[in-house]
Coordinates of C-alpha atoms in Angstrom, one line a residue:
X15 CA 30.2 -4.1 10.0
X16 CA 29.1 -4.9 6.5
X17 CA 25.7 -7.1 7.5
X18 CA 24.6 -3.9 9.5
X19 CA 25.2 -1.8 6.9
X20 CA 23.1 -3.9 4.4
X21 CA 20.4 -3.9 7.2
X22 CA 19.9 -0.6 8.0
X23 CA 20.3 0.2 3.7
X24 CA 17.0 -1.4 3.7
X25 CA 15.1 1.3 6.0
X26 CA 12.9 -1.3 7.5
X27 CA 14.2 -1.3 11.0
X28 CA 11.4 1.1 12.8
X29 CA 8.8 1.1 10.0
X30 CA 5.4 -0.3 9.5
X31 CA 3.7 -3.8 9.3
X32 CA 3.6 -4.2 5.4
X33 CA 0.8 -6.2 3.4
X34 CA 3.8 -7.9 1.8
X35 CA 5.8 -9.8 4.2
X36 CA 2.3 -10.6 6.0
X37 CA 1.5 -12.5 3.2
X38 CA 4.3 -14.2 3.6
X39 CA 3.8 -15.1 7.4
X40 CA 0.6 -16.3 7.4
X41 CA 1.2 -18.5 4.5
X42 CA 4.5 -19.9 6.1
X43 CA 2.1 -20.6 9.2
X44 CA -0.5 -22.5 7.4
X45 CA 1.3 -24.8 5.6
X46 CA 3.9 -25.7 8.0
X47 CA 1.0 -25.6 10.6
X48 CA 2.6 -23.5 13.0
X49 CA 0.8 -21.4 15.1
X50 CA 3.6 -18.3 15.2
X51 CA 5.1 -17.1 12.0
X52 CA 7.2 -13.9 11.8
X53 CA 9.7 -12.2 9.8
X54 CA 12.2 -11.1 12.0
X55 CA 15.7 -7.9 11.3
X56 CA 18.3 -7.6 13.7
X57 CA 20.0 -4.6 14.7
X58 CA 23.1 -3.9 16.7
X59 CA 21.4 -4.3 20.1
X60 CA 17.5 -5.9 19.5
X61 CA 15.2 -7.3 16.9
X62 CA 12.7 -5.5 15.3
X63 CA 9.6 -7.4 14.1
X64 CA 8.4 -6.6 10.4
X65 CA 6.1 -8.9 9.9
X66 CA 3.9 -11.1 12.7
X67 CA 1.2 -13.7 12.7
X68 CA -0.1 -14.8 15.9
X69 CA 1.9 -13.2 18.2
X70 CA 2.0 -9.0 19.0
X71 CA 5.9 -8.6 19.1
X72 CA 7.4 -5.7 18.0
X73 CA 10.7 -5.4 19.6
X74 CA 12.8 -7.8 21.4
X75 CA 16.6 -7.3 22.8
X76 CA 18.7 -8.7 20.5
X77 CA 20.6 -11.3 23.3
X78 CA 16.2 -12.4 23.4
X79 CA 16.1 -13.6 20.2
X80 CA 16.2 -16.5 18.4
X81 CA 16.6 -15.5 15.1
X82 CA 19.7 -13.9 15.7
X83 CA 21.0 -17.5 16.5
X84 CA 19.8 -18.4 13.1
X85 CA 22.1 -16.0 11.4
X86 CA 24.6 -18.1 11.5
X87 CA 23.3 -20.8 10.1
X88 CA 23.5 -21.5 6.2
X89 CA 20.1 -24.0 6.6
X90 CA 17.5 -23.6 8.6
X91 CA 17.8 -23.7 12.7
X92 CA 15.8 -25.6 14.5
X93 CA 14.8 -26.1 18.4
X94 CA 12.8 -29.2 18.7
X95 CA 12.6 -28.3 23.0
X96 CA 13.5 -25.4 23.7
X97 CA 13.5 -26.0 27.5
X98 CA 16.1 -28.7 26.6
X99 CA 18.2 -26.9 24.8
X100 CA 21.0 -24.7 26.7
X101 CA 21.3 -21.9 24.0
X102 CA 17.7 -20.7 24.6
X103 CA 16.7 -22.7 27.7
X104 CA 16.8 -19.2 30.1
X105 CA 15.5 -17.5 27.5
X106 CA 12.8 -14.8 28.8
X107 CA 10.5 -15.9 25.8
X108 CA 11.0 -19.9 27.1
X109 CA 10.8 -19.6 30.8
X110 CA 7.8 -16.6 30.4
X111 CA 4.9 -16.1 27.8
X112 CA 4.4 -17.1 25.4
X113 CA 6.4 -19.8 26.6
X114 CA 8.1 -20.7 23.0
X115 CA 9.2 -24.5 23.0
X116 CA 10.2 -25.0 19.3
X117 CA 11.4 -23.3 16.8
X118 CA 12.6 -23.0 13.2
X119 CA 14.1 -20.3 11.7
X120 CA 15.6 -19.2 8.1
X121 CA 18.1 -16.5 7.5
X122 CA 17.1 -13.9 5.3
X123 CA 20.1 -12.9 2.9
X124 CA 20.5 -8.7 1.8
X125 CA 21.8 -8.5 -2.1
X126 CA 25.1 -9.1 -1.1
X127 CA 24.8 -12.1 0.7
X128 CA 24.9 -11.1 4.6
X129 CA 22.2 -12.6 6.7
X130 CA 19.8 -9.3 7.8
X131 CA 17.2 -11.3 9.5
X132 CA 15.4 -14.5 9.6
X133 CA 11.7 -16.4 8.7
X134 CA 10.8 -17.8 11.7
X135 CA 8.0 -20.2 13.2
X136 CA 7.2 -20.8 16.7
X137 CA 4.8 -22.8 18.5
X138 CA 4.2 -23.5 22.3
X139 CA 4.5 -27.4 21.7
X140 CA 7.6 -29.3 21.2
X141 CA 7.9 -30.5 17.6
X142 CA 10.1 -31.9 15.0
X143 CA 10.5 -30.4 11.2
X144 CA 11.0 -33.1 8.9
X145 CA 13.3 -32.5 5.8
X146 CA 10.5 -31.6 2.9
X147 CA 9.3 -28.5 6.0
X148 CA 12.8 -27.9 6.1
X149 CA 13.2 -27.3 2.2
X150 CA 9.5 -25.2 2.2
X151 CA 10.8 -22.8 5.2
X152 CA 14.1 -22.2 2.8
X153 CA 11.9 -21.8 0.1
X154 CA 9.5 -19.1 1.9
X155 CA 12.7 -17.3 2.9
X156 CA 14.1 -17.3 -0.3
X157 CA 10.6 -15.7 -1.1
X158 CA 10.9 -13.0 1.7
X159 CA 14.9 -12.3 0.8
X160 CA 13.5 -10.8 -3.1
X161 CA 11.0 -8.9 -1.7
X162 CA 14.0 -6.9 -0.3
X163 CA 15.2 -6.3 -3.8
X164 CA 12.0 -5.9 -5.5
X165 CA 11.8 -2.3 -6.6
X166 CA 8.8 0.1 -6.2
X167 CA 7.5 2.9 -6.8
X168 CA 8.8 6.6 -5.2
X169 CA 6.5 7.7 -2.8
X170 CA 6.4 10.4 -0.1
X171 CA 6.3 7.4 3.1
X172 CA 9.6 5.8 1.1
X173 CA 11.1 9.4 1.2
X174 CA 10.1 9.9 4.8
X175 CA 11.8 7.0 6.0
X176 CA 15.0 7.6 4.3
X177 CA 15.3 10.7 5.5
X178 CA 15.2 10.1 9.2
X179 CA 17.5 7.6 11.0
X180 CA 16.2 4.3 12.2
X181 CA 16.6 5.9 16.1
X182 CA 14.5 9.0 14.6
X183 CA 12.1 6.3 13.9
X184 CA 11.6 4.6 16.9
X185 CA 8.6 5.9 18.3
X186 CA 7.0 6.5 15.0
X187 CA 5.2 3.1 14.8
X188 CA 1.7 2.1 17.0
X189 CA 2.6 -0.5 19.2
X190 CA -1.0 -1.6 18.9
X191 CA -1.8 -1.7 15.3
X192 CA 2.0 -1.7 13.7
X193 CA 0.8 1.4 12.0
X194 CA 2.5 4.7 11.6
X195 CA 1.5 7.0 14.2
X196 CA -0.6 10.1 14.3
X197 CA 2.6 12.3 14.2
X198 CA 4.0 10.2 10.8
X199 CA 0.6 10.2 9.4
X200 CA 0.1 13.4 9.6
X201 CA 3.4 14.3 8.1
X202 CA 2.2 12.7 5.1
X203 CA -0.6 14.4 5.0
X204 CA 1.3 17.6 4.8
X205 CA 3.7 16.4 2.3
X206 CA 0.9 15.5 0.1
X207 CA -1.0 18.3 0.4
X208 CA 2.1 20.7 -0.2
X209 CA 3.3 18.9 -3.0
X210 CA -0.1 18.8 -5.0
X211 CA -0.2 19.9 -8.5
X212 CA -3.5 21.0 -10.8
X213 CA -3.3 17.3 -12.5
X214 CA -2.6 15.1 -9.4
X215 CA -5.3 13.5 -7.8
X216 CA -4.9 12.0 -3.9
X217 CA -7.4 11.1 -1.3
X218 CA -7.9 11.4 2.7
X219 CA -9.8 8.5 4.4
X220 CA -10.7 8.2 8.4
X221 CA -11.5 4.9 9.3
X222 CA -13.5 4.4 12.4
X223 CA -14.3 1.2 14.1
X224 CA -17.9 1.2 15.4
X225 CA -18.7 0.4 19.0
X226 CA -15.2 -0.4 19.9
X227 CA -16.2 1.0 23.3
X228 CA -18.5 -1.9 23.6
X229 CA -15.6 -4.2 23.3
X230 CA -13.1 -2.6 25.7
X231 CA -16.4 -2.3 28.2
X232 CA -17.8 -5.7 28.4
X233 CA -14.5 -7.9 27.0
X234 CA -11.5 -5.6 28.1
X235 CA -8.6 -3.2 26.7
X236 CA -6.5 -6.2 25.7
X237 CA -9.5 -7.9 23.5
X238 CA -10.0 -4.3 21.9
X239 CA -6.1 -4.0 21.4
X240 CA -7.0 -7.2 19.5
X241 CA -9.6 -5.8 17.6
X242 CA -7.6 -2.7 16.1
X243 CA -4.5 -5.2 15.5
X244 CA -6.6 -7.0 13.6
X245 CA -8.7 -4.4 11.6
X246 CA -5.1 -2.6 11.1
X247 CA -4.4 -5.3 9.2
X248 CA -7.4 -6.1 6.9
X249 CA -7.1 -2.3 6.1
X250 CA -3.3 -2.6 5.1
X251 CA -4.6 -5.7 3.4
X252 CA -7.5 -3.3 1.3
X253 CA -4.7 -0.6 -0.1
X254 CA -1.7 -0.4 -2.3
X255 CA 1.9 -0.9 -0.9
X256 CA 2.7 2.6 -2.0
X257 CA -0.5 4.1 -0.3
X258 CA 0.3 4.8 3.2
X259 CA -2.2 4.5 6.4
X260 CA -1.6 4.8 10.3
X261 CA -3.4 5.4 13.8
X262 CA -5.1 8.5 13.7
X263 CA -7.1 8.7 17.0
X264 CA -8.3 6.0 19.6
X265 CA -10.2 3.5 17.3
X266 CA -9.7 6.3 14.0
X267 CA -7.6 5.3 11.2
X268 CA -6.3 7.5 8.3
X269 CA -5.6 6.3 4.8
X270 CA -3.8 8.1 2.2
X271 CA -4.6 7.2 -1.5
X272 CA -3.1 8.1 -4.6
X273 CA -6.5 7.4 -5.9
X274 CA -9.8 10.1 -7.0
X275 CA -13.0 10.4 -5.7
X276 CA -14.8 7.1 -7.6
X277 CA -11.8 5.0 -6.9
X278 CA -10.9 5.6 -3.2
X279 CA -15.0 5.2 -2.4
X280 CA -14.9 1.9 -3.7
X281 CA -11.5 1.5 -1.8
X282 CA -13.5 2.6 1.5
X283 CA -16.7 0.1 0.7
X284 CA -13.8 -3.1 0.2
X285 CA -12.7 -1.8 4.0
X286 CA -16.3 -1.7 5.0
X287 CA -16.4 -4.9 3.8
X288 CA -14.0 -7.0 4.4
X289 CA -14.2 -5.9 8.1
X290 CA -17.8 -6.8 8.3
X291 CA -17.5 -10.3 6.9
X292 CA -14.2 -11.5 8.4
X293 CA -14.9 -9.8 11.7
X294 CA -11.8 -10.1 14.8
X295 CA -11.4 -13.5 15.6
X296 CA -12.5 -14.7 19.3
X297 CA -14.7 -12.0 19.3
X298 CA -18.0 -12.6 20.1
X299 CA -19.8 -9.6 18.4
X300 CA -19.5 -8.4 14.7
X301 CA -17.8 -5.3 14.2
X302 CA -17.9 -2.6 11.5
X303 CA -16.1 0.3 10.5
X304 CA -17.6 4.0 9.2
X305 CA -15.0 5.8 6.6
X306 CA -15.0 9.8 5.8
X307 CA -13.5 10.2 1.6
X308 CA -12.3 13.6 1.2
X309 CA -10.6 13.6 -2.4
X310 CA -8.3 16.5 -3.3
X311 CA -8.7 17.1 -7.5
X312 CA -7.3 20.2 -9.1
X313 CA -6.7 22.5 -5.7
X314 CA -4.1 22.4 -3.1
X315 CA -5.7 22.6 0.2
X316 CA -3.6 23.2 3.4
X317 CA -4.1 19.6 5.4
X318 CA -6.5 21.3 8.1
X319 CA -9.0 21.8 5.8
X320 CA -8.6 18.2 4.0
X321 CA -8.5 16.3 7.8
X322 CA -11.5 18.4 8.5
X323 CA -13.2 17.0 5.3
X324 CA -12.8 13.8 6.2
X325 CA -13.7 14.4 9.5
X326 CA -17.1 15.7 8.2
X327 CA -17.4 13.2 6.0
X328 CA -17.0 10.2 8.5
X329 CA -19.3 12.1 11.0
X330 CA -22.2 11.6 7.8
X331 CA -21.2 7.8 7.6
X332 CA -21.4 7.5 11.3
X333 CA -24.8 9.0 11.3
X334 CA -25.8 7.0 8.4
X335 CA -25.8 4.2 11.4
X336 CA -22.5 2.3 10.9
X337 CA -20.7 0.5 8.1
X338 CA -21.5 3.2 5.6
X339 CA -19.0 5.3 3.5
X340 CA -19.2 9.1 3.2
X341 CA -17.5 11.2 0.6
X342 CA -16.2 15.1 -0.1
X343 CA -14.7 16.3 -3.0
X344 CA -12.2 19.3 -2.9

């Protein structure tokens, strides 16, 4: 079938959250004022879930979801009531949280014109969509469909995911933080530090939230699943679309930069930052981060001695007392 040809020639079913089609959620969802915004690919049997704002889905079956409804559709498609309407009315989504009552959805179009997926909103309150919100969803999808053909570019994470199948890939991404996993991430690793040359410059960072064992202690696992989701993002938010980061540990991130020593500190400090001033929302306590640099510059180290340069390197920024960058040089 041609459309699921297109879709899987994409290489985005089983992959990570990306910086660029969150930007494109959380804009849809501010100014159409819709508390749910996703971006939304469907394969043969279930939906995966590229992009998210305000809600933690990652996979759905496909008969679940609503944006394989919206395939069909040349315009956008739109549930003012979902409990009233006998397409989705028994859906598990409707009748169980997060108890979706309307819904608008865009299809997203491949290159040669099948429908791969769909821009969604959702909220939990009936609504209407007049005909200007209906133009600016079409718009935003039209915005999301040339992101698909935008070209970038190679890098060992693209290579990586071409070279497995989309079932290969399926426990590859954190549930939690829509991250790569530690298995992925460090697969990257090794492909970076194998391929090094004298004149190539890359860097390791581990990113560790600070008292995140407060928050799962006094506000619960769920809150502190809240917490990473969140921070996972500001950090995809802080690096290039070609860099590559994922779930390392428990509350321990790992970054990979195509970036030297100078460069991937002050990449470390905007983490540090930006996690400290925008904080998790809901939470009622600040939270920081600690980051290890270890920079690889003319050597090729194997990537046990670069993950245990980092790790030395965070262990001085944790000392430091929190919200502090250390650095190595290789």
């Amino acid at each position: 079938m041609l459309r699921l040809k297109d879709m899987h020639a994409l290489n985005l079913i089983y992959t990570p959250a990306e910086a660029r089609f969150d930007r494109i959620t959380r804009l849809t969802a501010r100014i159409l004022k819709a508390p749910i915004a996703m971006i939304n690919f469907i394969a043969e049997d279930h939906q995966w879930t590229k992009s998210s704002f305000g809600l933690s889905f990652t996979s759905l079956p496909r008969g679940t979801s609503f944006c394989n409804l919206a395939l069909s559709f040349h315009g956008p498609f739109v549930v003012p009531d979902a409990t009233q309407d006998e397409r989705v009315a028994n859906n598990a989504i409707v009748t169980g949280p997060p108890f979706v009552r309307f819904y608008a959805g865009h299809a997203i179009h491949a290159e040669s014109g099948s429908a791969v997926g769909a821009l969604c909103i959702m909220d939990t309150l009936s609504r209407q969509l007049g005909p200007d919100e209906q133009e600016t969803l079409q718009d935003l999808a039209i915005i999301a469909e040339r992101e698909l053909s935008r070209s970038r570019p190679p890098s060992f994470q693209d290579a990586l995911i071409q070279s497995w199948e989309p079932i290969d890939r399926r426990n590859a991404v954190d549930e939690v933080t829509r991250m790569w996993n530690r298995v992925m991430i460090e697969e990257l690793i090794y492909l970076e530090c194998t391929h090094a040359t004298s004149d190539s410059s890359f860097s390791l960072l581990f990113v560790d939230i600070d008292r995140l064992s407060i928050v799962n202690e006094h506000f619960g696992m769920e809150t502190g699943d809240r917490a990473l989701s969140e921070i996972a993002r500001q950090i995809r938010h802080s690096i290039r679309e070609d860099d590559a980061c994922g779930r390392y540990d428990v509350n321990c991130f790992a970054v990979l930069l195509q970036a030297g020593l100078i460069d991937s500190k002050l990449v470390a400090e905007r983490i540090c930052e930006m996690v400290a001033s925008h904080g998790v929302p809901g939470l009622p306590m600040p939270l920081t981060v600690s980051v290890g640099v270890a920079c690889v510059k003319e050597t090729k180290p194997s990537p046990a001695i670069l993950m245990t340069a980092a790790a030395k390197a965070l262990r001085e920024a944790k000392v430091k007392g929190g919200n502090q960058v250390a650095t190595a040089l290789l």
